[in-house]
PDB file of C-alpha atoms and ligand atoms in Angstrom:
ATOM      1  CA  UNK A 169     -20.909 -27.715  34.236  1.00  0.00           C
ATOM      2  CA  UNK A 170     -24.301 -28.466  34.626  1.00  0.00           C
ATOM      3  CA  UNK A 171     -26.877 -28.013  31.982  1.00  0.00           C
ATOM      4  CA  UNK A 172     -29.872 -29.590  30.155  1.00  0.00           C
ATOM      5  CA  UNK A 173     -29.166 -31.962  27.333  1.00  0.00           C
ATOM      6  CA  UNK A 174     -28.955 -31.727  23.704  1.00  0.00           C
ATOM      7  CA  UNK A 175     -30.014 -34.677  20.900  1.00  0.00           C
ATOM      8  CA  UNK A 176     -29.745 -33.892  17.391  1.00  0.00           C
ATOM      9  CA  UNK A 177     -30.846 -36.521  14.740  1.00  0.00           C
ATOM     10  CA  UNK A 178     -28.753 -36.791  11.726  1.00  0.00           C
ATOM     11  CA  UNK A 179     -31.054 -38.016   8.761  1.00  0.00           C
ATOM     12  CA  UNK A 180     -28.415 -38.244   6.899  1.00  0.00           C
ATOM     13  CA  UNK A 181     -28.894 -39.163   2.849  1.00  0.00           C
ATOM     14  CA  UNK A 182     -32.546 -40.095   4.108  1.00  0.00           C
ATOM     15  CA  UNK A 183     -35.948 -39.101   3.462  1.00  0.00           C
ATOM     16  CA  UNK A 184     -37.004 -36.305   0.681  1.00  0.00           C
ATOM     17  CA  UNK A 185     -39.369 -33.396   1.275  1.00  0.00           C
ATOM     18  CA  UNK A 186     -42.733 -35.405   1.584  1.00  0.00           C
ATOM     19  CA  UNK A 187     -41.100 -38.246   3.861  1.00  0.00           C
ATOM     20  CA  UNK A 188     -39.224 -35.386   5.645  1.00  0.00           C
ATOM     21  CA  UNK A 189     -42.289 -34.019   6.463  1.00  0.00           C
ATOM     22  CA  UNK A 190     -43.983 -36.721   7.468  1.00  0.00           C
ATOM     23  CA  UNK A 191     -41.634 -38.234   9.938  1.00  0.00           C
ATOM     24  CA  UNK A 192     -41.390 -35.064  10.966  1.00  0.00           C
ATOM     25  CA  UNK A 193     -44.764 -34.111  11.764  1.00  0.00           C
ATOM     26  CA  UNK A 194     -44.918 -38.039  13.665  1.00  0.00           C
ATOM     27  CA  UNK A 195     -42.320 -36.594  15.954  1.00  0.00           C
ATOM     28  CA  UNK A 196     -43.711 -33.647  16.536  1.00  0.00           C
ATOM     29  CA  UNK A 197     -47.594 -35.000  17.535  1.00  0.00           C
ATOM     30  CA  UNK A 198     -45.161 -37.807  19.789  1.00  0.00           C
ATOM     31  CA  UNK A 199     -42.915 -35.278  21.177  1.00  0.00           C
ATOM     32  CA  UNK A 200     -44.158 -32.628  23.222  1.00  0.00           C
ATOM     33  CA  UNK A 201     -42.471 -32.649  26.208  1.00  0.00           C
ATOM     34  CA  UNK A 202     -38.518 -32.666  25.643  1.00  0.00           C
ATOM     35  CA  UNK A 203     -37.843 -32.603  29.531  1.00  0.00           C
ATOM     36  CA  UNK A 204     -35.950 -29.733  28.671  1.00  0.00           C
ATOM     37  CA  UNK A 205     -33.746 -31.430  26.236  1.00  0.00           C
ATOM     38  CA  UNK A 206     -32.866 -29.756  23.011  1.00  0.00           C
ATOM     39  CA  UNK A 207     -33.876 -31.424  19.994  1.00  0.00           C
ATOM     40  CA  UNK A 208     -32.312 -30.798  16.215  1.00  0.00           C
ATOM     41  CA  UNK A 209     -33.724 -32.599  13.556  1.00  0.00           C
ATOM     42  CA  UNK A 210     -31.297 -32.686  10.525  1.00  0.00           C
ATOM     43  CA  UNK A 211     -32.675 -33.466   7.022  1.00  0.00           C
ATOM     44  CA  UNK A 212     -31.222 -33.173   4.174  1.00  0.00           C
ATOM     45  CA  UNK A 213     -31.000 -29.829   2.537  1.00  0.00           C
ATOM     46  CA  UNK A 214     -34.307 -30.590   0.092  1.00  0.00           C
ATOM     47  CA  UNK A 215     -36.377 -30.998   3.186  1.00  0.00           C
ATOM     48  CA  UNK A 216     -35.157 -28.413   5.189  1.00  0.00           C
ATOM     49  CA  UNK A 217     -37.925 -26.067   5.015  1.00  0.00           C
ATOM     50  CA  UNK A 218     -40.638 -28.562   4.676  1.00  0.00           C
ATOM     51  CA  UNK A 219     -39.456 -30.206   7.981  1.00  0.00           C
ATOM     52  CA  UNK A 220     -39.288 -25.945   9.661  1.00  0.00           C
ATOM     53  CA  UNK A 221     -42.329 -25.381   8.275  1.00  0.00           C
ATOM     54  CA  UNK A 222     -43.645 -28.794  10.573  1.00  0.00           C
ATOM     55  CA  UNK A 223     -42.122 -28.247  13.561  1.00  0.00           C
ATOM     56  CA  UNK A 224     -41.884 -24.635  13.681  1.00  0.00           C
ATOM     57  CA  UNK A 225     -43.544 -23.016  16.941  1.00  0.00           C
ATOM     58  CA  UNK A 226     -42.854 -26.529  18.524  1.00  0.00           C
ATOM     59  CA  UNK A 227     -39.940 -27.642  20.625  1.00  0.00           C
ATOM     60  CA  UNK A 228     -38.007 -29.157  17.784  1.00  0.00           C
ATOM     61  CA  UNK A 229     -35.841 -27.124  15.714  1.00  0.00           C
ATOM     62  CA  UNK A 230     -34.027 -28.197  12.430  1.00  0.00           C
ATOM     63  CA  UNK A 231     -30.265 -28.605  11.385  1.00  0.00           C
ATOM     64  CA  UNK A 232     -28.524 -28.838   8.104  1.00  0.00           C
ATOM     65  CA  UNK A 233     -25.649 -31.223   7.444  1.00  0.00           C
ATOM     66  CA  UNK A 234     -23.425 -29.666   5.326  1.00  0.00           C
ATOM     67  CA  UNK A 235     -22.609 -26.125   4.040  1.00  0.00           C
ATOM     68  CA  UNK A 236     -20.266 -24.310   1.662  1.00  0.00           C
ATOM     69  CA  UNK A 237     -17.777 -21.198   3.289  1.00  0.00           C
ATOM     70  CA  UNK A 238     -18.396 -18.718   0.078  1.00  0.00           C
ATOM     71  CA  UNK A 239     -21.282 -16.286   0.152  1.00  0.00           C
ATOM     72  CA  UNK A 240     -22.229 -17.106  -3.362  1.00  0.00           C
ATOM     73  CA  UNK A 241     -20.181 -18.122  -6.399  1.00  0.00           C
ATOM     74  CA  UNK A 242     -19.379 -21.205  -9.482  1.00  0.00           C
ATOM     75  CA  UNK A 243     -19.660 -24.033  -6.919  1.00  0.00           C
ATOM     76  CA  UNK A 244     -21.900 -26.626  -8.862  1.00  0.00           C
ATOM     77  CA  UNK A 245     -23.711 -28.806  -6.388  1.00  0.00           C
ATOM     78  CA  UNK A 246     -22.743 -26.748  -3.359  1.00  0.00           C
ATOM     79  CA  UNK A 247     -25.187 -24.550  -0.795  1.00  0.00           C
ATOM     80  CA  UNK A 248     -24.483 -21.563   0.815  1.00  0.00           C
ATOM     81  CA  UNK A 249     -25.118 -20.604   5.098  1.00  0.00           C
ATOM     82  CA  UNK A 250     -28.085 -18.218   3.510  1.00  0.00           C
ATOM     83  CA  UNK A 251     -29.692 -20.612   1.675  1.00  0.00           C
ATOM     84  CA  UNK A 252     -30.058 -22.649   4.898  1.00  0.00           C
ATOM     85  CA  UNK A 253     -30.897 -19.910   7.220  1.00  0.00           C
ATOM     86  CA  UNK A 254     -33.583 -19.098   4.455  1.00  0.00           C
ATOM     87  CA  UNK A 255     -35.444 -22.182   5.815  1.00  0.00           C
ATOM     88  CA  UNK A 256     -35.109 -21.194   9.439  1.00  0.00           C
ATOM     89  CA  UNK A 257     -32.635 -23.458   9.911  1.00  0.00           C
ATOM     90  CA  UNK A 258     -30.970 -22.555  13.186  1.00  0.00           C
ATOM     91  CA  UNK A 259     -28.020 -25.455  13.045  1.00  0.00           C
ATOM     92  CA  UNK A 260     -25.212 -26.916  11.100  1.00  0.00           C
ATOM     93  CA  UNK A 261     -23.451 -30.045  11.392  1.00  0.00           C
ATOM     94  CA  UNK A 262     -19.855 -29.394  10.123  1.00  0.00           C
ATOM     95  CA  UNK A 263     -16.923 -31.798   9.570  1.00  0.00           C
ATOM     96  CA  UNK A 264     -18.999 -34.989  10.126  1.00  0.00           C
ATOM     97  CA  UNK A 265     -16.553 -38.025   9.407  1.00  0.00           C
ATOM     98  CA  UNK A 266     -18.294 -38.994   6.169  1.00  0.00           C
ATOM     99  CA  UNK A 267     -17.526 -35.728   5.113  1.00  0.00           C
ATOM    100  CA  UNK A 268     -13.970 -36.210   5.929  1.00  0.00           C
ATOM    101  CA  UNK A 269     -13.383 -39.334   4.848  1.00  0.00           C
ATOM    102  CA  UNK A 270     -15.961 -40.178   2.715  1.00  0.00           C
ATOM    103  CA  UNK A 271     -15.697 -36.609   0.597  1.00  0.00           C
ATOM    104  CA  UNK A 272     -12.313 -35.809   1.421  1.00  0.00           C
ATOM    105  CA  UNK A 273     -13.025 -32.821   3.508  1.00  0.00           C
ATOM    106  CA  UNK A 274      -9.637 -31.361   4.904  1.00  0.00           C
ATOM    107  CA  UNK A 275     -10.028 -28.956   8.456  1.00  0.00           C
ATOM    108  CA  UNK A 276      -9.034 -25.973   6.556  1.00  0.00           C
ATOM    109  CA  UNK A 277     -12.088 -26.586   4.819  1.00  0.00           C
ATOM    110  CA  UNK A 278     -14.180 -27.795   7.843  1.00  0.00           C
ATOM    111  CA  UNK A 279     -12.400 -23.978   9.574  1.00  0.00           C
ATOM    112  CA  UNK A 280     -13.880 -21.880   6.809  1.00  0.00           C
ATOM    113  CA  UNK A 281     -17.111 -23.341   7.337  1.00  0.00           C
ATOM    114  CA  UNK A 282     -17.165 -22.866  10.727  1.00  0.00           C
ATOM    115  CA  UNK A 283     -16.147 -19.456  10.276  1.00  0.00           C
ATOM    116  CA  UNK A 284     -19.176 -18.650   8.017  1.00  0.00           C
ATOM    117  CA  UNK A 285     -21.448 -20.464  10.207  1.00  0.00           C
ATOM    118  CA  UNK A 286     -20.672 -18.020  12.520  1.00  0.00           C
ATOM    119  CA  UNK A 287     -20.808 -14.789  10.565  1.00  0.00           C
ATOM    120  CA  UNK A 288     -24.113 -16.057   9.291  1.00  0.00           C
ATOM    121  CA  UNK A 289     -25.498 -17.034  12.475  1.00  0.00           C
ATOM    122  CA  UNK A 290     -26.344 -20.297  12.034  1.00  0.00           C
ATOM    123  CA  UNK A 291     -24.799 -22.553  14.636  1.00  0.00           C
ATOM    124  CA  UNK A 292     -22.126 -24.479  13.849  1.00  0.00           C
ATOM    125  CA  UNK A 293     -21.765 -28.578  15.707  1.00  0.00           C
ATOM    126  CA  UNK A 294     -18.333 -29.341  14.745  1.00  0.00           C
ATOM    127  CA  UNK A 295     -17.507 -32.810  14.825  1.00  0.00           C
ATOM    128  CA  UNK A 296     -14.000 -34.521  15.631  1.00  0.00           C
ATOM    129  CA  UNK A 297     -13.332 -37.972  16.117  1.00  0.00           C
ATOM    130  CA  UNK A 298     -10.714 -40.783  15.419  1.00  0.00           C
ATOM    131  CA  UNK A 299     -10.548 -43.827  12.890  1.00  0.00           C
ATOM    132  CA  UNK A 300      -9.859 -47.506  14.673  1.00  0.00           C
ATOM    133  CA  UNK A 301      -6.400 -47.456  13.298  1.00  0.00           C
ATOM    134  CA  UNK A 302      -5.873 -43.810  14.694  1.00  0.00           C
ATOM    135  CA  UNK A 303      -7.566 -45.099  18.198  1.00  0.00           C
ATOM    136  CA  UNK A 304      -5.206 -49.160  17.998  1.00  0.00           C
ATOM    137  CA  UNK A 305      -2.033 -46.615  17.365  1.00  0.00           C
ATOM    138  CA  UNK A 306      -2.809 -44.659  20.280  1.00  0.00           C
ATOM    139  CA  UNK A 307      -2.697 -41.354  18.092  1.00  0.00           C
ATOM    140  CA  UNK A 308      -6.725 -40.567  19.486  1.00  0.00           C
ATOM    141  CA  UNK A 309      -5.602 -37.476  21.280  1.00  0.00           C
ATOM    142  CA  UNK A 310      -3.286 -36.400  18.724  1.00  0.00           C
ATOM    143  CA  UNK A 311      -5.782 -36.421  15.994  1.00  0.00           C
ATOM    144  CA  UNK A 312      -8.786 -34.832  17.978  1.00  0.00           C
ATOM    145  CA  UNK A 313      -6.242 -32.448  19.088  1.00  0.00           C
ATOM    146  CA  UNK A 314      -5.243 -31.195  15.435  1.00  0.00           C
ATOM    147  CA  UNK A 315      -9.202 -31.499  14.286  1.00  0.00           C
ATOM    148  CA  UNK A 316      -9.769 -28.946  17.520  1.00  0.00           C
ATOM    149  CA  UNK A 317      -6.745 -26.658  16.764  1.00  0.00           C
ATOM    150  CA  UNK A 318      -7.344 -26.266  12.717  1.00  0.00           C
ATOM    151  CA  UNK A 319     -11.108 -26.538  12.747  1.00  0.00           C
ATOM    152  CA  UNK A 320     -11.469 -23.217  15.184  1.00  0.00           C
ATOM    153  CA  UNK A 321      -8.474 -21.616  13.745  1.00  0.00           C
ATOM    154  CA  UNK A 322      -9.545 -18.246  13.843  1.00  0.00           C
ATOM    155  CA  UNK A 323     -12.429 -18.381  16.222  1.00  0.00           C
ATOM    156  CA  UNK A 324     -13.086 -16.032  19.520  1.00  0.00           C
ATOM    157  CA  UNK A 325     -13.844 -17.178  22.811  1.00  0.00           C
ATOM    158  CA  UNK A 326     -17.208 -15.094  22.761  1.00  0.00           C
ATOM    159  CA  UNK A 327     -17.422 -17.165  19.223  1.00  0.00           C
ATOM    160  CA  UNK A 328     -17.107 -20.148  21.127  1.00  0.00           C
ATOM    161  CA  UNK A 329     -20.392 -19.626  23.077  1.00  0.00           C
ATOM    162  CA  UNK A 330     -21.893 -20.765  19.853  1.00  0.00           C
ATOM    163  CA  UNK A 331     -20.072 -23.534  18.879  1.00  0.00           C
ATOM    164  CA  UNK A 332     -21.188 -26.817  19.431  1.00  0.00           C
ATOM    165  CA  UNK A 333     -18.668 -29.675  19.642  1.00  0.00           C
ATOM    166  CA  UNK A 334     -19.205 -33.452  18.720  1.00  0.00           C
ATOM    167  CA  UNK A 335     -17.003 -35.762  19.607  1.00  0.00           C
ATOM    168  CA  UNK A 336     -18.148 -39.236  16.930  1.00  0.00           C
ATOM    169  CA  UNK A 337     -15.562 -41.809  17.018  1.00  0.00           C
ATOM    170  CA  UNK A 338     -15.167 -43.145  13.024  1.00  0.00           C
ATOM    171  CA  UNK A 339     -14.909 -46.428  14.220  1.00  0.00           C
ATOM    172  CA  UNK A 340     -18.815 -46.133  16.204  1.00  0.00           C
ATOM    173  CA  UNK A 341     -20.430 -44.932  13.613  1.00  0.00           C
ATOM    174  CA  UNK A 342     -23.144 -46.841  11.707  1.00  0.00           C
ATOM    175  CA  UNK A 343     -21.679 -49.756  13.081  1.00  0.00           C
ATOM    176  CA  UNK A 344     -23.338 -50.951  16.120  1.00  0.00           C
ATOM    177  CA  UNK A 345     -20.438 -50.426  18.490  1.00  0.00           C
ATOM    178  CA  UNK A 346     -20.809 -47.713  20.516  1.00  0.00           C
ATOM    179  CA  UNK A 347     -17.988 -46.240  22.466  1.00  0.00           C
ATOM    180  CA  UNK A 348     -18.087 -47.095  26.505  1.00  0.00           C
ATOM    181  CA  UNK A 349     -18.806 -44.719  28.672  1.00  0.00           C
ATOM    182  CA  UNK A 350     -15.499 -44.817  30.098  1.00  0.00           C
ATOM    183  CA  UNK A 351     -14.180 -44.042  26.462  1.00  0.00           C
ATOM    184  CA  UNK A 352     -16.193 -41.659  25.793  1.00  0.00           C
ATOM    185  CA  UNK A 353     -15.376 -39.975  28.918  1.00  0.00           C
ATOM    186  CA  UNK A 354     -11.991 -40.070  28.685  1.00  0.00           C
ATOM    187  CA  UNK A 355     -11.877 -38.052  25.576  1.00  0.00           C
ATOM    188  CA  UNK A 356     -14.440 -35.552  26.463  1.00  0.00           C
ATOM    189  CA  UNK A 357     -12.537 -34.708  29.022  1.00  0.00           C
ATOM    190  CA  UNK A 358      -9.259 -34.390  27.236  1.00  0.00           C
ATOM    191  CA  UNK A 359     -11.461 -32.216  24.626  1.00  0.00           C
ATOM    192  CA  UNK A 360     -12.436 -29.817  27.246  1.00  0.00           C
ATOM    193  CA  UNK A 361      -8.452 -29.619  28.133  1.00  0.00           C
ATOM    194  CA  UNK A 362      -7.926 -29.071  24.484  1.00  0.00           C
ATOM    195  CA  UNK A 363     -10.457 -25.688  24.885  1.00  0.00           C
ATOM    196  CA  UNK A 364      -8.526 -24.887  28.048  1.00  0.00           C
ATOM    197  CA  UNK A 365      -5.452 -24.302  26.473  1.00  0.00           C
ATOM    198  CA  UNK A 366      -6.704 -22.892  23.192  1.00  0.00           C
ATOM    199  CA  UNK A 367      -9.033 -20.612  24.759  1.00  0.00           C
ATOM    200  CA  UNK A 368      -9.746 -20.501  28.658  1.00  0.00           C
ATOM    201  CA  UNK A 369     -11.146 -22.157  31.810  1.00  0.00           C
ATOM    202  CA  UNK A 370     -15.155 -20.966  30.835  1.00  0.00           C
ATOM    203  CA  UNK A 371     -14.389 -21.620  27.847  1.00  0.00           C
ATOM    204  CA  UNK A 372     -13.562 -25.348  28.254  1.00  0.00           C
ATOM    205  CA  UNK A 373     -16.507 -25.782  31.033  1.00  0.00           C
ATOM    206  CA  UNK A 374     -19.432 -24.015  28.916  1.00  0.00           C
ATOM    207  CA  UNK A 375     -18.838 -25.766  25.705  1.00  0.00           C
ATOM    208  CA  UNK A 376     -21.232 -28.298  25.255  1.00  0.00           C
ATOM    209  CA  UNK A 377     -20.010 -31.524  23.521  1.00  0.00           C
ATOM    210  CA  UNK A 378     -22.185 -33.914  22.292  1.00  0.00           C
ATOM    211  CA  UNK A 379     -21.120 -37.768  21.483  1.00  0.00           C
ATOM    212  CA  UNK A 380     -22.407 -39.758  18.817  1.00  0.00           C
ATOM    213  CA  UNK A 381     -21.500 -43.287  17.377  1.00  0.00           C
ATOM    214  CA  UNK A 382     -24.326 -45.424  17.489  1.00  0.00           C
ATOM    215  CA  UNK A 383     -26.415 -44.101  20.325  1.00  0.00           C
ATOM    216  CA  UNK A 384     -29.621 -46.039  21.168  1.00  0.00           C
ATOM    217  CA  UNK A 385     -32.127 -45.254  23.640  1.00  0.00           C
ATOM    218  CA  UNK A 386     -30.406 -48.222  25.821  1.00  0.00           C
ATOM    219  CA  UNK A 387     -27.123 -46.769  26.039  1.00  0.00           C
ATOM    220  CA  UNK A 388     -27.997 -43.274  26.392  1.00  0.00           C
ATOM    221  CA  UNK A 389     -28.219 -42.795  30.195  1.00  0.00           C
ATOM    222  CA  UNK A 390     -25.094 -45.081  30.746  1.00  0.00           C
ATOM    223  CA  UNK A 391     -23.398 -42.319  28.096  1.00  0.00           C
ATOM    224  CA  UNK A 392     -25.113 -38.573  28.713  1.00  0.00           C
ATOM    225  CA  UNK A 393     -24.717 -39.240  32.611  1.00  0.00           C
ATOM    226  CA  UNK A 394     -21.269 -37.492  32.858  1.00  0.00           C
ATOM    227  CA  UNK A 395     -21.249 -34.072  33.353  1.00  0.00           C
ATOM    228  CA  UNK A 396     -18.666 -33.940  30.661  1.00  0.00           C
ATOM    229  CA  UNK A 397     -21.354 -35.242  27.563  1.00  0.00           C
ATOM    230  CA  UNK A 398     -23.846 -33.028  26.933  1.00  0.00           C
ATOM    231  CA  UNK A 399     -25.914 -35.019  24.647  1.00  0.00           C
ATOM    232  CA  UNK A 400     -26.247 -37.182  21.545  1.00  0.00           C
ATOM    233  CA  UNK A 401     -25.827 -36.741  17.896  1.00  0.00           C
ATOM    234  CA  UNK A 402     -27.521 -39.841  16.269  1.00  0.00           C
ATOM    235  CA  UNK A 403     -28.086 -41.251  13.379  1.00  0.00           C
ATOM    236  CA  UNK A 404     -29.249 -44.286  12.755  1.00  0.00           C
ATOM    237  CA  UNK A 405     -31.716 -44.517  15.485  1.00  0.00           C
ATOM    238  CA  UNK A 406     -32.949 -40.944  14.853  1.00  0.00           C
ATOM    239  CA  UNK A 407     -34.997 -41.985  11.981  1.00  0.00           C
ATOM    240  CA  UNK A 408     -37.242 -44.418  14.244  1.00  0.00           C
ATOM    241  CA  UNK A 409     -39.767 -42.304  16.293  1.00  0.00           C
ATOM    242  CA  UNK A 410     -39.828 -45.505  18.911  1.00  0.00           C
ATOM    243  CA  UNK A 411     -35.672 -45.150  19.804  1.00  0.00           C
ATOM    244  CA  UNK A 412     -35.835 -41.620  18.274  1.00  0.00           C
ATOM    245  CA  UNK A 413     -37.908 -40.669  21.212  1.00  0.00           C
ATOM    246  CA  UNK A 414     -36.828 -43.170  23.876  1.00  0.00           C
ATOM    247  CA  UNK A 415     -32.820 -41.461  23.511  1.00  0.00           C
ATOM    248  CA  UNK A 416     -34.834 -37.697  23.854  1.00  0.00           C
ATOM    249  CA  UNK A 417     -36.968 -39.546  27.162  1.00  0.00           C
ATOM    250  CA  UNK A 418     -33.179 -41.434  28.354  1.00  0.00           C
ATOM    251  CA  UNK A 419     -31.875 -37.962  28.155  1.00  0.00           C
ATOM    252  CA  UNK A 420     -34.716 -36.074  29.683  1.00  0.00           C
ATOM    253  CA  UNK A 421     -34.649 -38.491  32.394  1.00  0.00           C
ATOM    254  CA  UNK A 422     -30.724 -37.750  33.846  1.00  0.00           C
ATOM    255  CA  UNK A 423     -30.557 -35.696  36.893  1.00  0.00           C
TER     256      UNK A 423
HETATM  257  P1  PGA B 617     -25.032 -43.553  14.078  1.00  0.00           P
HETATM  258  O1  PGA B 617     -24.510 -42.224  13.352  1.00  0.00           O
HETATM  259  O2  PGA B 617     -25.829 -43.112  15.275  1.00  0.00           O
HETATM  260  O3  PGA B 617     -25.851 -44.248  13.060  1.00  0.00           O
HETATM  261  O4  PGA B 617     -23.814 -44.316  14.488  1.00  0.00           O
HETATM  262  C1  PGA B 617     -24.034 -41.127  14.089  1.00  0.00           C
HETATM  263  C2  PGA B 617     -23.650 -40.010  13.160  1.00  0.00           C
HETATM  264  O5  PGA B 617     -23.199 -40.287  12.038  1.00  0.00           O
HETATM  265  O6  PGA B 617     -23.764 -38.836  13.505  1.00  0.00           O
END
């Protein structure tokens, strides 16, 4: 399916509130057209509502990283969908591999968050992707397959229109090598057969499915060209206004 393009920078463990803010307001003066792409800008939770409070009435709107599934309750260190929407937050990035394998997040986990995403109305961009030894065993599908089938255990199709998918290989990200398009292609497309089976024909074309794994503003067009990849979550070049805005202009720019 056809549709306009979608870049959300992950900040990741990066900038506090006046930094945040800063950046933020940089992109904001340097961004004002988006070509009609969608931009997220994901701080960390402590500069969450500085960053809304910049960018609020502009094109850019702001993304959390991380949530907890309770509504409230003894979970030191945690946040809850609320909190975040408190902001005006709008997003939130769920199931991102260092959560996985960095904090030993398990899909039953990464399902209940999605879940209360969704009864809070914040919008959930699940992410699925395979490790190098998952991809050299030729287990890619397998795993993406199971991170699909557990992660939106329990979801609707009319959920679905507000689920955003991600597909970030482990092995791409942080580390320079970014997936080929080809690669990338190959399991976007075998994602939207995943939806196809677990949910329905619209389902499978409407959902849009980002990539991510080191995206730069020079492989951008090469990537978000197919039909099949509807944009870019990024990281380390989100932080940058320079390749920041270049992936947002690459993107802008595909027919
Ligand atoms: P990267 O990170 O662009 O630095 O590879 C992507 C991500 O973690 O979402």
């Amino acid at each position: 399916m056809k549709r306009n393009k979608m870049v959300a920078g992950n900040w990741k463990m990066h900038f506090g509130p006046s930094k945040a803010a800063e950046f933020a307001e940089e992109l904001r003066i340097n961004i004002l057209d988006t070509h009609g792409v969608s931009v997220i800008l994901c701080p960390p939770f402590l500069a969450l509502k500085t960053v809304f409070d910049v960018v609020n009435g502009s094109e850019l709107k702001v993304g959390a990283q991380n949530m907890h599934w309770e509504e409230s309750g003894a979970f030191t260190g945690e946040i809850t969908a609320a909190m975040i929407q408190e902001t005006g937050t709008e997003y939130v990035i769920l199931g991102h591999s260092e959560r996985r394998h960095v904090f030993a997040e398990s899909d039953e986990w990464i399902n209940k968050k999605v879940q209360r995403s969704l009864k809070s109305g914040l919008i959930p961009i699940l992410c699925v992707g395979e490790k190098i030894e998952e991809r050299e065993a030729g287990e890619t599908e397998q795993v993406i397959a199971r991170q699909l089938r557990d992660g939106l255990k329990g979801i609707s199709a009319s959920e679905m229109e507000t689920v955003i998918l991600a597909y970030e290989p482990v092995w791409a990200i942080g580390t320079g090598l970014t997936a080929t398009p080809e690669q990338a292609i190959a399991v976007h497309e075998f994602i939207r057969g995943a939806l196809k089976t677990l949910y329905s024909e619209a389902v499978a074309e409407s959902t849009w499915i980002l990539y991510g794994g080191s995206v730069k503003p020079d492989n951008t067009q090469g990537l978000l060209s197919n039909k099949d990849i509807d944009g870019a979550l990024v990281g380390g070049a989100s932080m940058k206004l320079d390749s920041f805005k270049g992936i947002i202009d690459a993107a802008g720019a595909i027919e």
